[in-house]
Short mmCIF file of C-alpha atoms and ligand atoms in Angstrom, two decimals:
data_model
loop_
_atom_site.label_atom_id
_atom_site.label_comp_id
_atom_site.label_asym_id
_atom_site.label_seq_id
_atom_site.Cartn_x
_atom_site.Cartn_y
_atom_site.Cartn_z
CA MET A 92 4.51 2.58 -23.32
CA GLU A 93 1.48 0.73 -24.68
CA ASP A 94 -1.80 2.56 -24.76
CA PHE A 95 -3.91 1.06 -21.98
CA SER A 96 -7.07 3.05 -22.71
CA GLY A 97 -10.10 0.76 -22.85
CA PHE A 98 -8.14 -1.97 -21.01
CA TYR A 99 -11.21 -2.70 -18.90
CA LYS A 100 -13.24 -3.52 -22.00
CA LEU A 101 -10.94 -6.40 -23.02
CA SER A 102 -11.41 -10.03 -22.02
CA VAL A 103 -9.02 -11.47 -19.41
CA SER A 104 -6.96 -13.24 -22.08
CA GLU A 105 -6.78 -10.11 -24.24
CA ARG A 106 -5.60 -8.13 -21.21
CA LEU A 107 -3.00 -10.74 -20.43
CA ALA A 108 -1.74 -10.69 -24.02
CA LYS A 109 -1.48 -6.91 -23.91
CA VAL A 110 0.42 -6.77 -20.63
CA LYS A 111 2.68 -9.65 -21.74
CA LYS A 112 3.68 -7.58 -24.76
CA SER A 113 4.03 -4.25 -22.99
CA ALA A 114 5.97 -5.57 -19.97
CA GLY A 115 7.96 -8.09 -22.00
CA LEU A 116 6.76 -11.03 -19.91
CA THR A 117 8.08 -14.48 -20.80
CA ASP A 118 5.67 -17.31 -21.72
CA GLU A 119 6.35 -18.79 -18.30
CA GLU A 120 5.47 -15.53 -16.52
CA ALA A 121 2.28 -15.12 -18.54
CA LYS A 122 1.38 -18.72 -17.72
CA ALA A 123 1.96 -18.09 -14.00
CA LEU A 124 -0.58 -15.27 -14.20
CA SER A 125 -3.11 -17.27 -16.22
CA ASP A 126 -2.77 -20.14 -13.72
CA SER A 127 -4.07 -17.59 -11.15
CA GLY A 128 -0.55 -17.32 -9.79
CA ALA A 129 -0.94 -20.84 -8.40
CA LEU A 130 1.36 -21.17 -5.43
CA GLN A 131 2.82 -24.68 -5.40
CA LEU A 132 2.09 -26.40 -2.10
CA GLU A 133 5.71 -27.48 -1.64
CA ARG A 134 6.71 -23.85 -1.94
CA ALA A 135 3.97 -22.70 0.42
CA ASP A 136 5.11 -25.34 2.90
CA LYS A 137 8.59 -23.84 2.89
CA THR A 138 7.23 -20.32 3.39
CA ILE A 139 5.09 -20.76 6.52
CA GLU A 140 4.19 -23.49 9.02
CA ASN A 141 1.37 -26.05 9.14
CA VAL A 142 0.41 -25.44 5.51
CA ILE A 143 -2.84 -26.97 4.25
CA GLY A 144 -3.40 -24.94 1.08
CA ALA A 145 -3.14 -21.49 -0.46
CA ILE A 146 -5.63 -18.71 -1.01
CA HIS A 147 -6.08 -16.56 -4.06
CA LEU A 148 -7.05 -12.97 -4.65
CA PRO A 149 -7.88 -11.33 -7.95
CA LEU A 150 -4.93 -9.43 -9.43
CA GLY A 151 -5.76 -6.42 -11.62
CA LEU A 152 -3.99 -3.43 -13.10
CA ALA A 153 -4.62 0.23 -12.39
CA THR A 154 -4.09 2.26 -15.55
CA ASN A 155 -3.78 6.01 -16.29
CA PHE A 156 -1.03 6.67 -13.73
CA THR A 157 1.50 9.24 -14.90
CA ILE A 158 3.96 9.90 -12.07
CA ASN A 159 6.68 12.53 -12.46
CA GLY A 160 6.09 12.26 -16.22
CA LYS A 161 6.56 8.46 -16.38
CA HIS A 162 3.62 6.20 -17.26
CA PHE A 163 2.85 3.28 -14.98
CA VAL A 164 0.41 0.41 -14.89
CA ILE A 165 0.09 -0.57 -11.26
CA PRO A 166 -0.73 -4.11 -10.09
CA MET A 167 -3.34 -4.37 -7.35
CA ALA A 168 -4.53 -7.51 -5.54
CA VAL A 169 -7.87 -6.94 -3.85
CA GLU A 170 -11.19 -8.70 -3.34
CA GLU A 171 -13.30 -5.53 -3.12
CA PRO A 172 -15.08 -4.49 -6.32
CA SER A 173 -14.66 -0.89 -7.52
CA VAL A 174 -11.26 -0.24 -5.89
CA ILE A 175 -9.29 -0.63 -9.13
CA ALA A 176 -11.92 1.09 -11.28
CA ALA A 177 -11.97 4.02 -8.84
CA ALA A 178 -8.18 4.37 -8.89
CA CYS A 179 -8.16 4.31 -12.72
CA ARG A 180 -10.90 6.91 -12.96
CA ALA A 181 -9.33 9.28 -10.42
CA ALA A 182 -5.91 8.93 -12.10
CA LYS A 183 -7.43 9.66 -15.51
CA GLN A 184 -8.89 12.89 -14.16
CA THR A 185 -5.36 14.13 -13.32
CA LEU A 186 -4.12 13.75 -16.90
CA PRO A 187 -2.17 14.93 -18.82
CA GLU A 188 -0.07 16.22 -15.89
CA GLY A 189 -0.65 13.23 -13.61
CA PHE A 190 0.93 12.95 -10.17
CA LYS A 191 4.07 14.38 -8.64
CA ALA A 192 5.76 12.15 -6.08
CA ASP A 193 8.96 11.62 -4.16
CA ALA A 194 10.33 9.36 -1.46
CA ASP A 195 13.00 9.57 1.24
CA GLU A 196 16.12 7.44 1.35
CA PRO A 197 15.15 3.99 2.64
CA ILE A 198 16.26 4.42 6.24
CA MET A 199 14.68 2.22 8.90
CA ILE A 200 14.62 2.71 12.64
CA GLY A 201 15.68 -0.25 14.78
CA GLN A 202 15.21 -0.17 18.55
CA VAL A 203 17.16 -1.71 21.42
CA GLN A 204 15.55 -1.60 24.87
CA LEU A 205 17.85 -1.49 27.92
CA THR A 206 16.36 -1.93 31.38
CA GLY A 207 17.50 -2.14 35.00
CA ILE A 208 20.05 0.67 34.61
CA LYS A 209 21.28 2.09 37.90
CA ASP A 210 22.44 5.49 36.68
CA VAL A 211 20.58 6.47 33.52
CA ALA A 212 22.37 9.81 33.09
CA GLU A 213 25.79 8.15 33.36
CA ALA A 214 24.75 5.36 31.00
CA SER A 215 23.47 7.84 28.39
CA LYS A 216 26.74 9.78 28.67
CA ASN A 217 28.71 6.59 28.17
CA LEU A 218 26.76 5.79 25.01
CA ALA A 219 27.43 9.27 23.64
CA LEU A 220 31.15 9.05 24.45
CA ASN A 221 31.41 5.67 22.71
CA ARG A 222 29.34 6.67 19.70
CA LYS A 223 32.03 5.82 17.12
CA GLU A 224 32.73 2.44 18.67
CA VAL A 225 29.03 1.50 18.80
CA LEU A 226 28.47 2.59 15.20
CA GLY A 227 31.56 0.63 14.17
CA ILE A 228 30.30 -2.58 15.82
CA ALA A 229 26.85 -2.16 14.25
CA ALA A 230 28.34 -1.40 10.82
CA GLY A 231 30.45 -4.54 11.06
CA HIS A 232 27.24 -6.57 10.75
CA MET A 233 26.17 -4.81 7.55
CA LYS A 234 29.32 -5.49 5.52
CA GLN A 235 27.73 -7.78 2.94
CA HIS A 236 24.97 -5.21 2.25
CA GLU A 237 27.26 -2.21 1.78
CA LYS A 238 27.50 -2.74 -1.96
CA TYR A 239 23.75 -2.02 -2.19
CA GLY A 240 24.15 1.34 -0.46
CA CYS A 241 23.04 -0.08 2.89
CA GLY A 242 24.68 0.79 6.20
CA VAL A 243 24.28 1.99 9.75
CA ARG A 244 23.90 5.77 9.59
CA ASP A 245 23.53 6.85 13.19
CA PHE A 246 21.84 6.18 16.51
CA GLU A 247 19.81 8.27 18.93
CA THR A 248 19.08 7.52 22.57
CA LYS A 249 16.07 8.37 24.68
CA VAL A 250 15.08 7.67 28.27
CA LEU A 251 11.59 6.39 29.05
CA ASP A 252 10.25 6.81 32.56
CA THR A 253 8.01 3.79 33.00
CA GLU A 254 6.18 1.95 35.76
CA ARG A 255 8.99 -0.60 35.66
CA GLY A 256 11.63 2.03 36.13
CA PRO A 257 13.66 4.09 33.68
CA MET A 258 14.70 2.49 30.40
CA ILE A 259 17.13 3.59 27.73
CA ILE A 260 16.01 3.08 24.16
CA VAL A 261 18.64 3.20 21.45
CA ASP A 262 17.15 3.93 18.02
CA PHE A 263 19.49 2.94 15.19
CA LEU A 264 19.05 4.53 11.78
CA ILE A 265 19.89 1.96 9.14
CA ALA A 266 19.83 2.37 5.35
CA VAL A 267 18.37 -0.81 3.84
CA GLY A 268 18.35 -0.13 0.08
CA ASP A 269 15.55 -1.87 -1.79
CA ALA A 270 14.79 -4.34 0.99
CA GLN A 271 11.95 -3.94 3.47
CA GLY A 272 14.73 -4.07 6.00
CA ALA A 273 13.26 -5.84 9.02
CA ASN A 274 15.65 -8.82 8.83
CA MET A 275 18.68 -6.69 8.14
CA VAL A 276 17.87 -4.31 10.99
CA ASN A 277 17.02 -7.04 13.51
CA THR A 278 20.31 -8.82 12.79
CA VAL A 279 22.31 -5.66 13.42
CA LEU A 280 20.41 -4.96 16.64
CA GLU A 281 20.93 -8.44 18.06
CA ASN A 282 24.64 -8.20 17.35
CA VAL A 283 25.23 -4.72 18.72
CA ALA A 284 23.04 -5.15 21.82
CA PRO A 285 25.66 -6.85 24.06
CA SER A 286 28.01 -3.86 23.73
CA LEU A 287 25.13 -1.54 24.62
CA ALA A 288 24.50 -3.62 27.72
CA GLN A 289 28.15 -3.31 28.66
CA LEU A 290 28.27 0.45 28.13
CA THR A 291 25.08 1.11 30.11
CA GLY A 292 25.21 -1.64 32.73
CA GLY A 293 21.66 -2.43 31.62
CA ARG A 294 19.87 -5.57 30.59
CA VAL A 295 18.97 -6.02 26.93
CA ARG A 296 15.29 -6.72 26.31
CA LEU A 297 13.72 -5.98 22.91
CA ARG A 298 15.79 -5.67 19.73
CA ILE A 299 13.41 -5.00 16.89
CA VAL A 300 12.70 -2.83 13.86
CA SER A 301 10.08 -0.08 14.26
CA ASN A 302 7.18 -0.17 11.83
CA LEU A 303 6.77 3.57 12.23
CA ALA A 304 9.35 4.29 9.54
CA THR A 305 9.28 8.09 9.77
CA LYS A 306 12.67 8.37 8.08
CA ARG A 307 11.29 6.48 5.07
CA LYS A 308 8.27 8.48 3.99
CA ALA A 309 6.83 8.92 0.52
CA ARG A 310 4.54 11.62 -0.70
CA ALA A 311 2.47 12.48 -3.75
CA SER A 312 0.19 15.21 -5.01
CA ALA A 313 -2.12 15.87 -7.93
CA VAL A 314 -4.34 18.59 -9.30
CA TRP A 315 -7.95 17.81 -10.16
CA LYS A 316 -9.05 20.62 -12.43
CA LYS A 317 -12.33 22.44 -11.95
CA ASP A 318 -13.05 22.14 -15.68
CA ILE A 319 -12.76 18.37 -15.49
CA ILE A 320 -14.43 17.44 -12.20
CA GLY A 321 -16.71 20.46 -11.64
CA GLU A 322 -17.07 22.88 -8.74
CA GLU A 323 -19.66 20.76 -6.95
CA THR A 324 -17.26 17.82 -6.70
CA ILE A 325 -14.50 20.09 -5.41
CA ALA A 326 -16.79 21.50 -2.74
CA GLY A 327 -17.90 17.97 -1.86
CA VAL A 328 -14.32 16.66 -1.48
CA LEU A 329 -13.37 19.66 0.68
CA ASP A 330 -16.41 19.12 2.90
CA ALA A 331 -15.58 15.43 3.20
CA TYR A 332 -11.99 16.27 4.11
CA GLU A 333 -13.10 18.65 6.87
CA PHE A 334 -15.38 15.94 8.22
CA ALA A 335 -12.43 13.52 8.47
CA LYS A 336 -10.22 16.18 10.06
CA HIS A 337 -12.73 16.84 12.80
CA ASP A 338 -14.20 13.41 13.50
CA ILE A 339 -12.14 10.31 14.26
CA TYR A 340 -15.00 7.95 13.30
CA ARG A 341 -15.02 9.40 9.83
CA CYS A 342 -11.23 9.71 9.75
CA ALA A 343 -10.75 5.95 10.25
CA THR A 344 -12.94 5.27 7.20
CA HIS A 345 -11.26 8.04 5.21
CA ASN A 346 -7.89 6.40 5.85
CA LYS A 347 -9.33 2.95 5.16
CA GLY A 348 -10.22 4.14 1.66
CA ILE A 349 -6.60 5.22 1.17
CA MET A 350 -5.35 1.84 2.41
CA ASN A 351 -7.70 0.07 -0.04
CA GLY A 352 -5.30 1.15 -2.75
CA ILE A 353 -2.05 1.01 -0.81
CA ASP A 354 -2.63 -2.48 0.61
CA ALA A 355 -3.69 -3.79 -2.79
CA VAL A 356 -0.37 -2.71 -4.33
CA ALA A 357 1.50 -4.08 -1.29
CA LEU A 358 -0.21 -7.45 -1.70
CA ALA A 359 0.33 -7.59 -5.44
CA THR A 360 4.03 -6.87 -5.08
CA GLY A 361 4.63 -9.35 -2.23
CA ASN A 362 5.07 -6.70 0.44
CA ASP A 363 4.33 -6.93 4.15
CA TRP A 364 1.01 -5.09 4.21
CA ARG A 365 0.68 -5.46 8.00
CA SER A 366 3.80 -3.35 8.50
CA VAL A 367 2.50 -0.84 5.96
CA GLU A 368 -0.83 -0.66 7.82
CA ALA A 369 0.84 -0.35 11.24
CA GLY A 370 3.11 2.44 9.97
CA ALA A 371 0.31 4.31 8.22
CA HIS A 372 -2.03 4.41 11.21
CA ALA A 373 0.72 5.20 13.73
CA TYR A 374 1.86 8.02 11.46
CA ALA A 375 -1.72 9.28 11.17
CA SER A 376 -1.83 9.31 14.99
CA LEU A 377 1.25 11.45 15.61
CA GLY A 378 -0.20 14.31 17.65
CA HIS A 379 -3.77 13.12 17.12
CA TYR A 380 -5.34 10.79 14.54
CA LYS A 381 -5.56 12.63 11.21
CA PRO A 382 -6.37 11.97 7.55
CA LEU A 383 -3.31 10.77 5.61
CA THR A 384 -4.38 12.98 2.70
CA GLN A 385 -4.90 16.73 2.52
CA TYR A 386 -6.98 18.84 0.12
CA HIS A 387 -7.18 22.53 -0.72
CA LYS A 388 -8.20 24.76 -3.60
CA ASN A 389 -5.56 26.72 -5.53
CA GLU A 390 -5.96 30.27 -6.81
CA LYS A 391 -7.57 28.97 -10.03
CA GLY A 392 -10.20 27.09 -8.05
CA ASP A 393 -8.73 23.66 -8.91
CA LEU A 394 -8.47 20.96 -6.25
CA ILE A 395 -5.01 19.99 -4.97
CA GLY A 396 -4.78 16.66 -3.19
CA SER A 397 -1.70 15.36 -1.41
CA ILE A 398 -0.63 12.41 0.70
CA GLU A 399 2.34 11.50 2.88
CA LEU A 400 3.04 8.36 4.89
CA PRO A 401 5.90 6.05 5.86
CA LEU A 402 6.30 3.16 3.43
CA ALA A 403 8.85 0.44 4.16
CA LEU A 404 8.75 -1.62 0.98
CA ALA A 405 10.82 -4.23 -0.77
CA THR A 406 11.52 -4.79 -4.42
CA VAL A 407 14.09 -7.46 -3.56
CA GLY A 408 14.37 -10.15 -0.90
CA PRO A 409 12.66 -13.30 0.30
CA ALA A 410 9.07 -12.04 0.50
CA VAL A 411 9.13 -10.85 -3.09
CA ASN A 412 10.93 -14.00 -4.24
CA SER A 413 8.67 -16.46 -2.47
CA SER A 414 5.56 -15.26 -4.31
CA PRO A 415 5.20 -16.56 -7.86
CA THR A 416 3.43 -13.38 -8.94
CA ALA A 417 5.12 -10.60 -6.95
CA LYS A 418 8.19 -10.51 -9.18
CA ILE A 419 5.98 -10.47 -12.26
CA ALA A 420 3.89 -7.67 -10.76
CA LEU A 421 7.05 -5.63 -10.15
CA LYS A 422 8.17 -6.29 -13.71
CA ILE A 423 4.79 -5.08 -15.01
CA MET A 424 5.01 -1.95 -12.87
CA ASN A 425 8.58 -1.44 -14.09
CA VAL A 426 9.79 0.24 -10.91
CA ARG A 427 13.43 1.10 -10.38
CA GLY A 428 13.42 0.19 -6.70
CA SER A 429 11.63 0.53 -3.38
CA LYS A 430 11.49 4.34 -3.57
CA GLU A 431 9.66 4.31 -6.89
CA LEU A 432 7.32 1.60 -5.62
CA ALA A 433 6.53 3.78 -2.58
CA MET A 434 5.77 6.73 -4.86
CA GLY A 435 3.43 4.61 -6.96
CA MET A 436 1.66 3.35 -3.86
CA CYS A 437 1.16 6.87 -2.56
CA CYS A 438 -0.41 7.92 -5.86
CA VAL A 439 -2.80 4.96 -5.79
CA GLY A 440 -3.76 5.74 -2.17
CA LEU A 441 -4.43 9.36 -3.07
CA ALA A 442 -6.40 8.36 -6.18
CA ASN A 443 -8.56 5.92 -4.21
CA ASN A 444 -9.21 8.51 -1.54
CA PHE A 445 -10.14 11.21 -4.06
CA ALA A 446 -12.43 8.75 -5.88
CA ALA A 447 -14.18 7.72 -2.65
CA LEU A 448 -14.66 11.29 -1.42
CA SER A 449 -15.90 12.62 -4.75
CA ALA A 450 -18.40 9.76 -5.09
CA LEU A 451 -19.53 9.85 -1.44
CA ALA A 452 -19.98 13.62 -1.44
CA THR A 453 -22.06 13.63 -4.63
CA GLU A 454 -24.00 10.62 -5.95
CA GLY A 455 -22.96 8.15 -3.20
CA ILE A 456 -21.09 4.91 -3.81
CA GLN A 457 -23.93 2.41 -3.80
CA LYS A 458 -24.90 2.99 -7.44
CA GLY A 459 -21.53 1.77 -8.70
CA HIS A 460 -21.29 -0.94 -6.06
CA MET A 461 -24.73 -2.25 -6.87
CA LYS A 462 -23.85 -2.73 -10.53
CA LEU A 463 -20.94 -4.94 -9.51
CA HIS A 464 -23.03 -6.66 -6.88
CA ALA A 465 -25.63 -7.39 -9.56
CA ARG A 466 -22.95 -8.99 -11.74
CA ASN A 467 -21.86 -11.22 -8.86
CA ILE A 468 -25.47 -12.25 -8.21
CA ALA A 469 -25.97 -12.93 -11.93
CA MET A 470 -22.94 -15.27 -11.94
CA PHE A 471 -24.07 -16.90 -8.72
CA ALA A 472 -27.47 -17.51 -10.34
CA GLY A 473 -25.74 -19.39 -13.17
CA ALA A 474 -24.90 -16.81 -15.88
CA LEU A 475 -22.08 -18.33 -17.90
CA THR A 476 -21.02 -15.81 -20.52
CA PRO A 477 -20.14 -12.10 -20.11
CA GLU A 478 -23.19 -11.27 -22.28
CA GLU A 479 -25.55 -13.27 -20.05
CA THR A 480 -24.00 -11.75 -16.91
CA GLU A 481 -24.37 -8.20 -18.26
CA ALA A 482 -27.97 -8.72 -19.37
CA VAL A 483 -29.04 -10.23 -16.03
CA ALA A 484 -27.08 -7.66 -13.98
CA GLU A 485 -28.63 -4.82 -15.96
CA GLU A 486 -32.14 -6.01 -15.18
CA LEU A 487 -31.39 -6.67 -11.48
CA ALA A 488 -29.86 -3.20 -11.08
CA THR A 489 -32.76 -1.51 -12.88
CA GLU A 490 -35.31 -3.33 -10.74
CA LYS A 491 -33.13 -2.94 -7.61
CA ASN A 492 -33.94 -6.59 -6.85
CA PHE A 493 -30.85 -8.66 -6.05
CA ASP A 494 -32.57 -11.79 -4.87
CA VAL A 495 -30.84 -14.91 -6.25
CA GLU A 496 -34.12 -16.69 -7.09
CA HIS A 497 -35.23 -13.64 -9.01
CA ALA A 498 -31.85 -13.57 -10.79
CA LYS A 499 -32.39 -17.21 -11.85
CA GLN A 500 -35.76 -16.28 -13.39
CA VAL A 501 -34.22 -13.31 -15.19
CA LEU A 502 -31.49 -15.62 -16.51
CA GLN A 503 -34.10 -18.03 -17.95
CA LYS A 504 -35.82 -15.09 -19.62
CA VAL A 505 -32.51 -13.82 -21.07
CA ARG A 506 -31.72 -17.30 -22.42
CA LYS A 507 -35.05 -17.47 -24.25
CA MET A 508 -34.48 -14.13 -25.95
C1 MEV B 1462 -14.78 1.32 1.30
O1 MEV B 1462 -13.92 0.20 1.17
C2 MEV B 1462 -13.97 2.58 1.43
C3 MEV B 1462 -14.78 3.84 1.68
O2 MEV B 1462 -15.61 3.66 2.82
C4 MEV B 1462 -13.79 4.95 1.93
C5 MEV B 1462 -14.40 6.25 2.41
O3 MEV B 1462 -15.49 6.23 2.99
O4 MEV B 1462 -13.75 7.29 2.18
C6 MEV B 1462 -15.69 4.16 0.53
#
């Protein structure tokens, strides 16, 4: 593994050259990145409807991630300044041990809704008696995926008493390998549903994957040592955590900071971030809405942080393939499949959360943000080179004056120097 220390100090082309070498990217792949991952319009037009263009987001790399002893550089696509820097800094503070992580088998839940059933108890009994037959029919629609370890594992039934009468919901548990699984699951459900209707005498309504993938969770933890981050930061993070535990207004923002990292990795790797978001917040709400991370102090006084959430991710399949950069991002990350990707994402989410809490509870986050804001203003005011941008940004930040007209004057002054 290449040494990525000081990666942030390199120019974009130097970074690209470094990652090309370390990840073994082809010239074509490196070019796709340097072309800002330009999505050809013909391709875009085949991906969604009514296409008129494509949008771009910056793609960066989070460094310093050691997970279960393996070193990772993690691609993140995000428009918000500081998110990647914060993840890198928090990850660095866990070294040399880094993060521990694991992930469940990729099992998705797919739901079939049956309504208008005359005798719900009888219908449920019928489903139980015909378990083998139902599983056999469902499995018959997974044949071509079996070689990837996919298959229908089981089903569970529940009765919902609703304002429109009782309904039977059949939840299928389906192993989907390294795919996100929605298509695979929905196909099975649509094919098995008629036999469920027959067995229950009910009418089939919805047949759809659940985004609350509680059978497909990933988790990570890390130790932030007292000697490295200081007792004041530990106390601050613990206070911030208690705040989130006891106040839903704070908790939403706490979890947003986690999703800053998780969504960025999902986007970079071509994953369905809406399903990740839906799953994360529904999981946080089981019982009552809670932080997705936890913190406590160990007997040595060090801070232990941990995270757990459902992550239904793909490292194969159409979404990954239709993005010109997602496959390259996965190659850079060098993950062995959807489980390892989920572990990496968890670590980034935890790192971003720790970084936000430690900054918020001590010096605040505006100082760092303002430096980046100043750089943006400097560029907006016309700064062309990194040197000009830095010099103007420095002065704006020192004077705490971010007015664009003022930035233009500072730029003129810098150019005369
Ligand atoms: C901003 O994108 C994220 C934070 O608000 C998260 C938090 O407050 O924990 C800084």
